[in-house]
Short mmCIF file of C-alpha atoms and ligand atoms in Angstrom, two decimals:
data_model
loop_
_atom_site.label_atom_id
_atom_site.label_comp_id
_atom_site.label_asym_id
_atom_site.label_seq_id
_atom_site.Cartn_x
_atom_site.Cartn_y
_atom_site.Cartn_z
CA MET A 92 -14.51 24.82 46.66
CA LYS A 93 -12.50 22.90 44.21
CA ASN A 94 -14.79 21.27 41.53
CA ASN A 95 -12.37 18.65 40.42
CA ILE A 96 -13.58 16.91 36.97
CA LEU A 97 -10.63 15.11 35.90
CA LYS A 98 -7.57 13.72 37.83
CA ILE A 99 -4.71 11.89 36.23
CA ASN A 100 -2.91 9.69 38.62
CA HIS A 101 0.71 8.48 38.35
CA ILE A 102 0.16 7.80 34.95
CA SER A 103 3.08 6.17 32.62
CA LYS A 104 3.17 4.81 28.97
CA LYS A 105 5.41 2.71 27.01
CA TYR A 106 5.37 2.04 23.48
CA HIS A 107 6.94 -0.95 21.83
CA THR A 108 8.38 -0.74 18.59
CA ILE A 109 10.67 -3.10 17.04
CA ASP A 110 13.76 -0.70 17.80
CA GLY A 111 12.98 -1.25 21.28
CA GLU A 112 10.72 0.49 24.06
CA ILE A 113 10.02 4.14 24.25
CA THR A 114 8.71 5.37 27.48
CA ALA A 115 6.51 8.12 26.46
CA ILE A 116 5.19 9.38 29.83
CA LYS A 117 6.42 8.95 33.43
CA ASP A 118 4.43 9.06 36.61
CA MET A 119 2.54 12.05 35.59
CA ASN A 120 -0.23 13.73 37.65
CA ILE A 121 -2.76 16.31 36.73
CA GLU A 122 -5.87 17.80 38.21
CA VAL A 123 -8.37 19.60 36.20
CA ASN A 124 -11.06 21.72 37.69
CA LYS A 125 -14.35 22.39 36.20
CA GLY A 126 -13.97 25.84 33.83
CA GLU A 127 -10.59 25.85 33.80
CA PHE A 128 -8.28 26.47 31.44
CA ILE A 129 -5.01 24.43 31.40
CA ALA A 130 -2.11 24.60 29.08
CA LEU A 131 0.59 21.93 28.89
CA VAL A 132 3.53 23.04 27.27
CA GLY A 133 6.81 20.73 26.53
CA THR A 134 9.42 20.15 23.58
CA SER A 135 7.93 18.21 20.38
CA GLY A 136 8.14 14.59 20.72
CA CYS A 137 7.67 14.47 24.61
CA GLY A 138 4.60 12.60 24.81
CA LYS A 139 2.01 15.61 24.88
CA SER A 140 -0.46 13.98 22.05
CA THR A 141 0.14 10.69 23.87
CA LEU A 142 -1.26 12.17 27.33
CA LEU A 143 -4.35 13.76 25.30
CA ASN A 144 -4.79 10.29 23.47
CA ILE A 145 -5.08 8.58 26.84
CA ILE A 146 -7.59 11.18 28.36
CA ALA A 147 -9.56 10.78 25.05
CA GLY A 148 -9.57 7.36 25.59
CA LEU A 149 -8.09 6.36 22.25
CA ASP A 150 -5.00 5.10 24.19
CA SER A 151 -4.55 3.46 27.53
CA PRO A 152 -1.96 3.71 30.06
CA THR A 153 0.64 1.36 30.85
CA SER A 154 0.03 2.15 34.48
CA GLY A 155 -1.72 4.45 36.66
CA ASN A 156 -5.27 5.43 35.89
CA ILE A 157 -7.45 8.49 34.94
CA THR A 158 -10.86 9.25 36.89
CA PHE A 159 -13.49 11.50 35.87
CA THR A 160 -16.13 12.65 38.24
CA GLU A 161 -18.65 12.39 35.64
CA LYS A 162 -19.77 8.96 35.00
CA ASN A 163 -19.83 9.08 31.17
CA PRO A 164 -17.68 11.93 30.36
CA LYS A 165 -17.91 13.33 27.16
CA ILE A 166 -14.55 14.41 25.53
CA GLY A 167 -13.98 17.09 22.79
CA TYR A 168 -10.81 16.63 20.88
CA MET A 169 -9.41 18.97 18.44
CA PHE A 170 -6.14 18.76 16.54
CA GLN A 171 -3.98 21.04 14.18
CA SER A 172 -5.78 19.85 11.30
CA ASP A 173 -9.53 21.17 11.15
CA CYS A 174 -10.47 17.62 9.83
CA LEU A 175 -13.27 19.14 7.99
CA PHE A 176 -14.97 16.98 5.50
CA PRO A 177 -14.64 18.65 2.03
CA TRP A 178 -17.66 16.61 0.77
CA LEU A 179 -19.94 18.03 3.41
CA THR A 180 -21.38 21.49 4.05
CA ILE A 181 -20.20 23.42 7.12
CA TYR A 182 -23.55 22.59 8.73
CA GLU A 183 -23.36 18.94 8.01
CA ASN A 184 -19.50 18.94 9.19
CA CYS A 185 -21.05 20.44 12.66
CA LEU A 186 -23.50 17.64 12.69
CA ILE A 187 -21.21 14.74 12.30
CA GLY A 188 -20.67 13.90 15.87
CA LEU A 189 -24.55 14.26 16.55
CA LYS A 190 -25.15 11.69 13.79
CA ILE A 191 -22.37 9.16 14.92
CA GLN A 192 -23.96 9.33 18.53
CA LYS A 193 -27.35 9.26 16.88
CA LYS A 194 -28.22 12.33 18.74
CA ASN A 195 -29.34 14.39 15.77
CA THR A 196 -32.41 15.95 17.52
CA LEU A 197 -33.90 18.98 16.34
CA GLU A 198 -33.05 20.47 19.60
CA ASN A 199 -29.47 19.86 18.94
CA GLN A 200 -29.62 21.02 15.70
CA GLU A 201 -30.98 24.17 16.86
CA TYR A 202 -28.26 24.53 19.46
CA ILE A 203 -25.66 24.00 16.60
CA LEU A 204 -27.23 26.75 14.36
CA ASN A 205 -27.27 28.85 17.35
CA LEU A 206 -23.41 28.51 17.97
CA LEU A 207 -22.98 29.28 14.05
CA LYS A 208 -24.96 32.68 14.39
CA LYS A 209 -23.16 33.32 17.45
CA TYR A 210 -20.02 33.16 16.06
CA ASN A 211 -20.55 34.44 12.60
CA LEU A 212 -20.55 31.36 10.73
CA TYR A 213 -24.20 31.04 10.10
CA GLU A 214 -24.12 32.39 6.41
CA PHE A 215 -21.61 30.12 5.59
CA LYS A 216 -23.55 27.14 6.84
CA ASP A 217 -24.33 25.69 3.49
CA LYS A 218 -20.90 26.61 1.84
CA TYR A 219 -18.30 23.87 1.54
CA PRO A 220 -14.96 24.19 3.95
CA LYS A 221 -12.80 24.90 0.58
CA CYS A 222 -14.64 28.37 0.69
CA LEU A 223 -13.41 29.21 4.18
CA SER A 224 -10.05 30.49 5.48
CA GLY A 225 -8.17 28.40 7.77
CA GLY A 226 -9.12 30.42 10.90
CA MET A 227 -12.76 30.17 10.20
CA LYS A 228 -12.18 26.29 9.43
CA GLN A 229 -10.65 25.78 12.79
CA ARG A 230 -13.54 27.91 14.45
CA VAL A 231 -16.20 25.35 12.55
CA ALA A 232 -14.18 22.60 13.96
CA LEU A 233 -14.53 23.86 17.34
CA ILE A 234 -18.30 24.12 16.85
CA ARG A 235 -18.55 20.76 15.71
CA THR A 236 -16.61 19.60 19.05
CA LEU A 237 -18.92 21.67 21.14
CA ALA A 238 -22.05 20.61 19.30
CA LEU A 239 -21.88 17.37 21.74
CA LYS A 240 -21.66 19.44 24.98
CA PRO A 241 -18.16 17.74 25.92
CA ASP A 242 -17.41 18.12 29.56
CA ILE A 243 -13.72 18.39 28.89
CA LEU A 244 -12.19 20.12 25.74
CA LEU A 245 -8.69 18.58 24.43
CA LEU A 246 -6.78 21.01 21.78
CA ASP A 247 -3.60 19.31 20.50
CA GLU A 248 -1.69 22.31 19.05
CA PRO A 249 -4.82 23.53 17.25
CA PHE A 250 -3.09 26.53 15.68
CA ASN A 251 -0.12 25.03 14.15
CA ALA A 252 -1.41 24.91 10.80
CA LEU A 253 -2.04 28.70 10.53
CA ASP A 254 0.37 31.53 9.73
CA TYR A 255 1.52 33.86 12.59
CA GLN A 256 -1.09 36.57 12.09
CA SER A 257 -4.48 34.48 11.89
CA ARG A 258 -2.65 32.29 14.98
CA LEU A 259 -3.06 35.14 17.08
CA ALA A 260 -6.48 36.30 15.92
CA VAL A 261 -7.86 32.60 15.76
CA SER A 262 -6.50 31.82 19.12
CA ASN A 263 -8.32 34.79 20.72
CA ASP A 264 -11.47 33.92 18.90
CA VAL A 265 -11.58 30.07 19.96
CA TYR A 266 -10.32 31.34 23.44
CA ASN A 267 -13.51 33.67 23.84
CA ILE A 268 -15.89 30.83 22.63
CA ILE A 269 -14.47 28.47 25.02
CA LYS A 270 -14.77 31.11 27.66
CA LYS A 271 -18.34 32.05 26.90
CA GLU A 272 -19.47 28.66 26.63
CA ASN A 273 -17.94 27.73 30.05
CA GLN A 274 -15.97 24.91 28.80
CA THR A 275 -12.96 23.10 30.49
CA ALA A 276 -10.21 22.82 28.41
CA ILE A 277 -6.65 21.40 28.01
CA ILE A 278 -4.29 22.85 25.32
CA VAL A 279 -1.07 21.18 24.29
CA THR A 280 1.22 23.79 22.66
CA HIS A 281 4.79 24.48 22.49
CA ASP A 282 3.97 28.21 21.89
CA LEU A 283 4.75 29.87 25.34
CA GLY A 284 3.22 33.35 24.60
CA GLU A 285 0.14 31.12 23.43
CA ALA A 286 -0.02 29.33 26.61
CA VAL A 287 0.73 32.24 28.87
CA SER A 288 -1.66 34.55 27.22
CA MET A 289 -4.46 31.94 27.17
CA ALA A 290 -4.16 29.56 30.20
CA GLU A 291 -4.80 30.01 33.74
CA LYS A 292 -2.52 27.04 34.86
CA ILE A 293 0.46 25.80 32.90
CA TYR A 294 1.94 22.37 33.22
CA VAL A 295 5.84 22.50 32.18
CA LEU A 296 6.56 19.17 30.97
CA SER A 297 10.09 17.55 30.83
CA LYS A 298 11.54 16.11 27.71
CA ARG A 299 10.94 12.44 27.05
CA PRO A 300 9.90 10.31 29.08
CA CYS A 301 7.35 12.91 29.89
CA THR A 302 6.61 14.07 33.33
CA VAL A 303 5.27 17.26 35.07
CA LYS A 304 8.17 19.33 35.71
CA LYS A 305 6.66 22.35 37.11
CA VAL A 306 3.23 23.96 37.58
CA TYR A 307 2.40 27.69 37.15
CA GLU A 308 -0.94 29.22 38.26
CA ILE A 309 -0.88 32.13 35.78
CA ASN A 310 -1.98 35.37 37.78
CA LEU A 311 -1.96 38.36 35.47
CA GLU A 312 -2.78 41.95 36.54
CA THR A 313 -6.24 41.90 34.34
CA ARG A 314 -6.95 38.83 32.81
CA LYS A 315 -8.67 39.66 29.56
CA ASP A 316 -8.42 38.09 26.19
CA PRO A 317 -5.40 36.41 25.05
CA ILE A 318 -3.98 39.42 22.73
CA SER A 319 -4.76 42.00 25.52
CA ASN A 320 -3.12 39.57 28.03
CA ARG A 321 0.21 39.50 25.90
CA LYS A 322 0.45 43.24 27.16
CA ASP A 323 0.07 42.33 30.80
CA THR A 324 2.94 43.49 32.80
CA LYS A 325 3.21 39.84 34.23
CA PHE A 326 3.35 38.23 30.94
CA ILE A 327 6.63 38.63 30.09
CA GLU A 328 7.67 37.35 33.67
CA TYR A 329 6.06 34.14 33.41
CA TYR A 330 7.20 33.73 29.76
CA ASP A 331 10.71 33.92 30.59
CA GLN A 332 10.33 31.96 33.53
CA ILE A 333 8.96 29.03 31.63
CA TRP A 334 11.39 29.51 28.89
CA LYS A 335 14.19 28.81 31.35
CA ASP A 336 12.35 25.86 32.64
CA LEU A 337 12.23 24.29 29.01
CA ASP A 338 15.77 25.39 28.09
CA ILE A 339 17.08 23.20 30.95
CA ASN A 340 15.71 20.25 29.43
CA VAL A 341 16.82 21.08 25.91
CA MET B 1267 -14.09 41.22 -19.09
CA SER B 1268 -10.76 43.11 -19.59
CA ASN B 1269 -9.34 43.10 -23.26
CA GLU B 1270 -6.31 41.08 -21.61
CA GLN B 1271 -8.40 38.69 -20.33
CA LYS B 1272 -10.31 38.30 -23.52
CA LEU B 1273 -6.90 37.72 -25.28
CA PHE B 1274 -5.61 35.31 -22.98
CA LEU B 1275 -8.91 33.26 -23.35
CA LYS B 1276 -8.63 33.58 -27.19
CA ARG B 1277 -4.98 32.49 -27.18
CA ILE B 1278 -5.94 29.44 -25.39
CA LYS B 1279 -8.92 28.41 -27.62
CA TYR B 1280 -6.73 28.91 -30.62
CA ASN B 1281 -3.87 26.99 -29.05
CA LYS B 1282 -6.60 23.80 -28.63
CA ILE B 1283 -7.67 24.14 -32.27
CA ILE B 1284 -4.04 24.29 -33.38
CA ILE B 1285 -3.30 20.91 -31.22
CA ARG B 1286 -6.87 19.25 -32.73
CA PHE B 1287 -5.80 20.17 -36.35
CA ILE B 1288 -2.26 18.93 -36.07
CA GLN B 1289 -3.48 15.52 -34.45
CA ILE B 1290 -5.97 15.11 -37.43
CA LEU B 1291 -3.35 16.07 -39.89
CA ILE B 1292 -1.11 13.36 -38.52
CA ILE B 1293 -3.81 10.67 -38.81
CA LEU B 1294 -4.64 11.93 -42.54
CA CYS B 1295 -0.95 12.21 -43.60
CA PHE B 1296 -0.50 8.60 -41.94
CA ALA B 1297 -3.40 7.35 -43.91
CA PHE B 1298 -2.25 8.91 -47.30
CA THR B 1299 1.08 7.86 -46.95
CA TRP B 1300 -0.32 4.14 -46.30
CA GLN B 1301 -2.64 4.37 -49.19
CA PHE B 1302 0.25 6.06 -51.45
CA LEU B 1303 2.88 3.28 -50.60
CA SER B 1304 0.36 0.51 -51.32
CA ASP B 1305 -0.80 2.03 -54.37
CA LYS B 1306 2.66 2.36 -55.71
CA ASN B 1307 3.22 -1.43 -54.54
CA ILE B 1308 5.87 -0.02 -52.48
CA ILE B 1309 4.56 -2.26 -49.61
CA ASN B 1310 2.46 -5.43 -50.07
CA SER B 1311 -1.28 -4.43 -49.78
CA PHE B 1312 -2.09 -8.33 -49.28
CA VAL B 1313 0.10 -8.32 -46.14
CA PHE B 1314 -0.37 -4.74 -45.02
CA SER B 1315 -3.69 -3.73 -46.67
CA SER B 1316 -4.54 -0.02 -47.42
CA PRO B 1317 -6.89 2.65 -45.84
CA LYS B 1318 -9.20 1.93 -48.89
CA LYS B 1319 -9.45 -1.37 -48.61
CA ILE B 1320 -10.11 -1.32 -44.78
CA LEU B 1321 -13.05 1.01 -45.54
CA GLU B 1322 -14.31 -1.22 -48.01
CA THR B 1323 -13.85 -4.47 -45.78
CA ILE B 1324 -15.39 -2.51 -42.82
CA SER B 1325 -18.64 -1.75 -45.07
CA LEU B 1326 -18.68 -5.29 -46.26
CA LEU B 1327 -18.33 -6.47 -42.76
CA TYR B 1328 -21.40 -4.28 -42.06
CA THR B 1329 -23.64 -5.59 -44.62
CA ASN B 1330 -22.72 -9.36 -44.78
CA TYR B 1331 -21.13 -10.20 -41.55
CA ASP B 1332 -23.29 -8.53 -38.92
CA LEU B 1333 -20.64 -6.16 -37.68
CA ILE B 1334 -22.83 -4.16 -35.48
CA SER B 1335 -23.52 -7.54 -33.63
CA HIS B 1336 -19.72 -8.15 -33.41
CA ILE B 1337 -19.02 -4.73 -32.04
CA LEU B 1338 -21.99 -5.28 -29.38
CA THR B 1339 -20.71 -8.57 -28.17
CA THR B 1340 -17.25 -7.03 -27.27
CA LEU B 1341 -18.77 -4.09 -25.87
CA TYR B 1342 -21.22 -5.98 -23.65
CA GLU B 1343 -18.69 -8.52 -22.29
CA THR B 1344 -16.23 -5.34 -21.71
CA ILE B 1345 -19.23 -3.59 -19.66
CA ILE B 1346 -20.09 -6.67 -17.69
CA ALA B 1347 -16.42 -7.50 -16.83
CA PHE B 1348 -15.77 -3.66 -16.16
CA ALA B 1349 -19.00 -3.48 -13.59
CA LEU B 1350 -18.16 -6.89 -11.97
CA GLY B 1351 -14.46 -5.97 -11.74
CA ILE B 1352 -14.86 -2.75 -9.95
CA SER B 1353 -17.39 -4.12 -7.50
CA LEU B 1354 -15.67 -7.08 -6.76
CA GLY B 1355 -12.37 -4.81 -6.32
CA PHE B 1356 -14.36 -2.67 -3.95
CA ILE B 1357 -15.71 -5.39 -1.67
CA VAL B 1358 -12.15 -7.03 -1.78
CA ALA B 1359 -10.38 -3.89 -1.09
CA ILE B 1360 -12.96 -3.44 1.98
CA ILE B 1361 -12.18 -6.72 3.19
CA LEU B 1362 -8.31 -6.21 2.93
CA TYR B 1363 -8.57 -2.95 4.78
CA GLU B 1364 -10.92 -4.02 7.83
CA PHE B 1365 -8.67 -7.33 8.28
CA LYS B 1366 -5.01 -5.93 8.23
CA THR B 1367 -3.47 -9.32 9.19
CA LEU B 1368 -5.03 -11.07 5.96
CA ALA B 1369 -3.96 -8.23 3.99
CA LYS B 1370 -0.38 -9.06 4.87
CA ILE B 1371 -0.96 -12.73 4.67
CA VAL B 1372 -2.26 -12.41 0.86
CA ASP B 1373 0.00 -9.30 -0.15
CA PRO B 1374 2.73 -11.77 -1.81
CA PHE B 1375 -0.02 -13.75 -3.50
CA LEU B 1376 -1.79 -10.67 -5.06
CA THR B 1377 1.70 -9.82 -6.25
CA MET B 1378 2.23 -13.12 -7.70
CA ILE B 1379 -1.07 -13.19 -9.40
CA ASN B 1380 -0.53 -9.97 -10.72
CA SER B 1381 2.50 -10.73 -12.35
CA LEU B 1382 1.46 -13.86 -13.92
CA PRO B 1383 0.58 -13.49 -17.44
CA LYS B 1384 -3.10 -14.09 -17.39
CA VAL B 1385 -3.29 -15.35 -20.83
CA ALA B 1386 -1.84 -18.48 -19.49
CA LEU B 1387 -4.64 -19.21 -17.71
CA GLY B 1388 -6.84 -19.29 -20.65
CA PRO B 1389 -6.98 -22.90 -21.32
CA ILE B 1390 -7.75 -23.77 -17.82
CA ILE B 1391 -10.43 -21.08 -17.47
CA ILE B 1392 -12.10 -22.68 -20.81
CA ILE B 1393 -12.04 -26.15 -19.13
CA TRP B 1394 -13.30 -24.94 -15.86
CA VAL B 1395 -15.98 -22.50 -17.13
CA GLY B 1396 -16.77 -23.66 -20.66
CA ALA B 1397 -16.25 -22.43 -24.14
CA ASN B 1398 -18.39 -19.54 -23.97
CA MET B 1399 -18.76 -16.09 -23.12
CA ASN B 1400 -18.28 -16.54 -19.23
CA SER B 1401 -14.87 -17.65 -19.95
CA ILE B 1402 -14.26 -14.48 -21.56
CA ILE B 1403 -15.72 -12.39 -18.80
CA VAL B 1404 -13.87 -14.44 -16.14
CA MET B 1405 -10.39 -13.87 -18.17
CA SER B 1406 -11.27 -10.19 -18.30
CA ILE B 1407 -12.06 -10.01 -14.82
CA LEU B 1408 -8.83 -11.52 -14.00
CA ILE B 1409 -6.88 -8.98 -15.55
CA ASN B 1410 -8.75 -6.16 -14.27
CA LEU B 1411 -9.44 -7.18 -10.67
CA ILE B 1412 -6.19 -7.31 -9.13
CA ILE B 1413 -5.43 -3.64 -10.37
CA SER B 1414 -8.59 -2.29 -9.18
CA VAL B 1415 -8.31 -3.89 -5.69
CA MET B 1416 -4.52 -2.49 -5.36
CA THR B 1417 -5.72 1.17 -6.57
CA ILE B 1418 -8.98 1.11 -4.25
CA TYR B 1419 -6.97 -0.64 -1.23
CA ASN B 1420 -4.40 1.89 -1.45
CA GLY B 1421 -6.84 4.63 -1.69
CA PHE B 1422 -8.13 3.35 1.72
CA LEU B 1423 -4.90 3.16 3.29
CA ASN B 1424 -4.24 6.90 2.34
CA THR B 1425 -7.08 8.27 4.38
CA ASP B 1426 -6.16 11.12 6.59
CA SER B 1427 -5.12 9.38 9.88
CA TYR B 1428 -6.50 12.67 12.13
CA LYS B 1429 -9.85 12.30 10.28
CA ILE B 1430 -10.21 8.60 11.57
CA LYS B 1431 -8.79 9.74 15.17
CA LEU B 1432 -11.54 12.34 15.15
CA LEU B 1433 -14.20 9.81 14.39
CA LYS B 1434 -12.56 7.46 17.01
CA SER B 1435 -12.75 10.39 19.59
CA LEU B 1436 -16.55 10.74 18.43
CA LYS B 1437 -16.85 6.90 19.65
CA ALA B 1438 -17.62 5.92 15.90
CA ASN B 1439 -17.33 2.27 15.37
CA LYS B 1440 -15.63 0.52 12.56
CA LEU B 1441 -18.54 0.58 10.27
CA GLN B 1442 -19.08 4.03 10.73
CA ILE B 1443 -15.57 5.32 9.87
CA LEU B 1444 -15.67 3.18 6.80
CA THR B 1445 -18.58 4.76 5.50
CA LYS B 1446 -18.17 8.27 6.79
CA VAL B 1447 -14.58 8.78 6.15
CA VAL B 1448 -12.29 6.01 4.45
CA ILE B 1449 -14.69 5.40 1.37
CA PRO B 1450 -15.74 9.05 0.96
CA GLU B 1451 -12.06 9.97 1.08
CA SER B 1452 -11.09 7.35 -1.52
CA TYR B 1453 -14.09 8.35 -3.74
CA SER B 1454 -11.63 10.31 -6.27
CA THR B 1455 -9.17 7.28 -6.15
CA ILE B 1456 -12.02 4.93 -7.04
CA ILE B 1457 -13.35 7.08 -9.81
CA SER B 1458 -9.85 7.51 -11.39
CA SER B 1459 -9.48 3.51 -11.18
CA LEU B 1460 -12.37 3.50 -13.39
CA LYS B 1461 -10.11 4.65 -16.46
CA ILE B 1462 -7.45 2.03 -16.22
CA ASN B 1463 -10.07 -0.74 -15.61
CA ILE B 1464 -12.05 -0.04 -18.55
CA SER B 1465 -8.87 -0.47 -20.60
CA MET B 1466 -7.89 -3.62 -18.64
CA SER B 1467 -11.46 -5.20 -19.28
CA LEU B 1468 -11.08 -4.62 -22.94
CA ILE B 1469 -7.90 -6.36 -23.03
CA GLY B 1470 -8.84 -9.16 -21.21
CA VAL B 1471 -12.07 -9.57 -23.37
CA ILE B 1472 -10.12 -9.35 -26.69
CA MET B 1473 -7.58 -12.05 -25.44
CA GLY B 1474 -10.63 -14.09 -24.02
CA GLU B 1475 -12.11 -13.54 -27.67
CA PHE B 1476 -8.76 -14.95 -29.17
CA LEU B 1477 -9.15 -18.01 -27.33
CA VAL B 1478 -12.90 -18.91 -27.35
CA SER B 1479 -15.52 -17.23 -29.29
CA LYS B 1480 -18.03 -17.26 -31.90
CA LYS B 1481 -18.76 -13.15 -31.79
CA GLY B 1482 -16.97 -10.19 -31.16
CA ILE B 1483 -14.07 -8.15 -32.54
CA GLY B 1484 -11.18 -10.31 -31.17
CA TYR B 1485 -13.21 -13.28 -33.05
CA LEU B 1486 -13.08 -11.45 -36.39
CA ILE B 1487 -9.14 -10.49 -36.00
CA ILE B 1488 -8.55 -14.03 -35.39
CA TYR B 1489 -11.11 -15.32 -38.15
CA GLY B 1490 -9.36 -12.79 -40.61
CA THR B 1491 -6.09 -14.67 -39.52
CA GLN B 1492 -7.17 -18.13 -40.06
CA ILE B 1493 -8.29 -17.52 -43.63
CA PHE B 1494 -5.35 -15.08 -44.37
CA ASN B 1495 -7.70 -12.14 -45.04
CA LEU B 1496 -5.10 -9.42 -43.81
CA ASN B 1497 -7.84 -6.88 -44.38
CA ILE B 1498 -10.43 -8.14 -42.08
CA VAL B 1499 -7.49 -8.14 -39.31
CA MET B 1500 -6.59 -4.51 -40.00
CA SER B 1501 -10.26 -3.52 -40.15
CA GLY B 1502 -10.70 -5.54 -36.64
CA ILE B 1503 -7.74 -3.71 -35.12
CA ILE B 1504 -8.80 -0.32 -36.41
CA ILE B 1505 -12.48 -0.80 -35.03
CA LEU B 1506 -10.95 -1.80 -31.65
CA ILE B 1507 -8.93 1.29 -31.41
CA ILE B 1508 -12.03 3.43 -32.15
CA ILE B 1509 -13.74 1.39 -29.47
CA SER B 1510 -11.29 1.83 -26.86
CA PHE B 1511 -10.98 5.22 -27.47
CA ILE B 1512 -14.51 5.98 -27.31
CA LEU B 1513 -14.73 3.77 -23.78
CA TYR B 1514 -11.85 5.63 -22.32
CA GLU B 1515 -13.52 9.23 -23.37
CA ILE B 1516 -16.72 7.89 -22.04
CA VAL B 1517 -15.19 6.92 -18.70
CA ASP B 1518 -13.09 10.20 -18.45
CA LYS B 1519 -15.91 12.44 -19.21
CA LEU B 1520 -17.86 10.61 -16.56
CA GLU B 1521 -15.04 10.83 -14.29
CA LYS B 1522 -14.76 14.59 -14.50
CA LYS B 1523 -18.45 14.77 -13.95
CA LEU B 1524 -18.18 12.70 -10.81
CA LEU B 1525 -15.54 14.74 -9.34
CA ASN B 1526 -16.56 17.84 -10.09
CA GLU B 1527 -20.01 17.39 -8.43
CA LYS B 1528 -18.50 16.83 -5.40
N1 ADP C 2006 1.93 4.68 18.32
C1 ADP C 2006 3.23 5.00 18.76
N2 ADP C 2006 4.09 3.91 18.52
C2 ADP C 2006 5.35 4.19 19.07
N3 ADP C 2006 5.85 5.42 19.44
C3 ADP C 2006 5.00 6.05 19.63
C4 ADP C 2006 3.59 6.10 19.21
N4 ADP C 2006 2.77 7.19 19.32
C5 ADP C 2006 3.69 8.22 19.80
N5 ADP C 2006 5.28 7.45 20.18
C6 ADP C 2006 6.45 8.13 20.40
O1 ADP C 2006 6.29 8.88 21.58
C7 ADP C 2006 6.71 10.00 21.94
C8 ADP C 2006 5.79 11.07 22.14
O2 ADP C 2006 4.77 11.09 21.04
P1 ADP C 2006 3.56 12.31 21.04
O3 ADP C 2006 2.85 11.94 22.24
O4 ADP C 2006 3.30 12.39 19.81
O5 ADP C 2006 4.62 13.62 21.37
P2 ADP C 2006 4.13 15.17 21.30
O6 ADP C 2006 3.06 15.23 20.97
O7 ADP C 2006 4.47 15.95 22.59
O8 ADP C 2006 5.09 15.86 20.20
C9 ADP C 2006 7.25 9.98 20.64
O9 ADP C 2006 8.78 9.73 20.60
C10 ADP C 2006 6.75 8.98 19.49
O10 ADP C 2006 7.82 8.73 18.70
MG1 MG C 2007 1.70 16.01 19.25
#
């Protein structure tokens, strides 16, 4: 019943710099199933972004390989910076991917407008990004990414630029959107609470060279949205457990 | 609007008027002192001229020496050099940005050319290009080009790396990255380089006119020196100050307008 869409097989990545060789990733194995929400947690500088770059095809592994079930997988990538273009309106920003890939069809435009409507951004569609709050901008960035109907969504510490209050609210919103649109997603975070409250599966990564230290299936008593999940009795158990895992590696 | 806000706005306006008033006062004081000193023969008015004489000379130049066409010549040369300098600078900056190794190779040469006093090249330019207006324009471009290349190129290099990463993740090609992010993000840098460029162009043009010309403000100044008529020289300088101030203000207004529209 496994519906595998991505398999990362024994990946290693070395960087060469003048000061020497850095092994960022060492023998990493990860499997992703369709519709899954996966979190990667690890200390900063351990190689999480490198891994996402490799999955996105922006970088290639030194050894090992990645296989997608899909022949031409579409990958959506989001960062901590929303990367909205200040000289474009919200709607034009959402269109950017379609324009680059020459898929700016009426149907796709309709799709974006629908997403904007669904997630309460429609009234801002002709405004410029500077009129929006940080959380709204991150939601626009998500819609821009969803516009291309990606097979897998990569989120690299997407809420880092937000303050704590909006971070909770926005992660909740983003999670709900991702689930509603039935997206497969990998989120990288160093915020354990975020990982445990959002993901169904957590890969705990060791410090550099980065490898999978432990894998957790997160089985909460009742799984709802991230904010309610934080009140789940099991939440704190997982949190403590993973905290210890990470601590060992400090 | 609350009373406090009104008061605040009033104070700002008042402050502006005061500043403008003092500026004008300084100019007037300067002119009157100058006039006074030369009237009382404290300074030699033959060498230092005087505001009155300058005004007389300017009106004489206007009636007998076709002053307007001298001004227009200088303006024309400056604007051509400015436009060519900016467009060439833009193109060279794109080439350097796209070919990083080339940029590294030419970097020391750019620094060398930049620190070379361009006026030293004047005689060669005249021999190569000819003793005409083209030499003046080439001279001016030599002076403004390197600066605009460097400003625009640095603007390109400062593009937000995440935006480039985003486009790459969307499978954008090099041209798309250039036109969709790198150039639009450097828009304000490019616009602000216009101001330096216009001043540089004028400097280049006057230098060129000193070396070779039949017309222009630079020519008037040199002509005045040769016949030892310091009134013409001073008038030329004053006109030049006014021209450069006006050009700068125009580009500044243009810049503000272009930046606000975005
Ligand atoms: N292009 C690169 N060249 C050299 N070293 C790099 C490069 N990218 C990342 N690294 C190094 O690889 C390690 C992992 O980086 P990164 O994946 O960004 O970490 P994380 O996202 O987990 O904080 C870091 O030590 C970093 O210095
Ligand atoms: Mg990172």
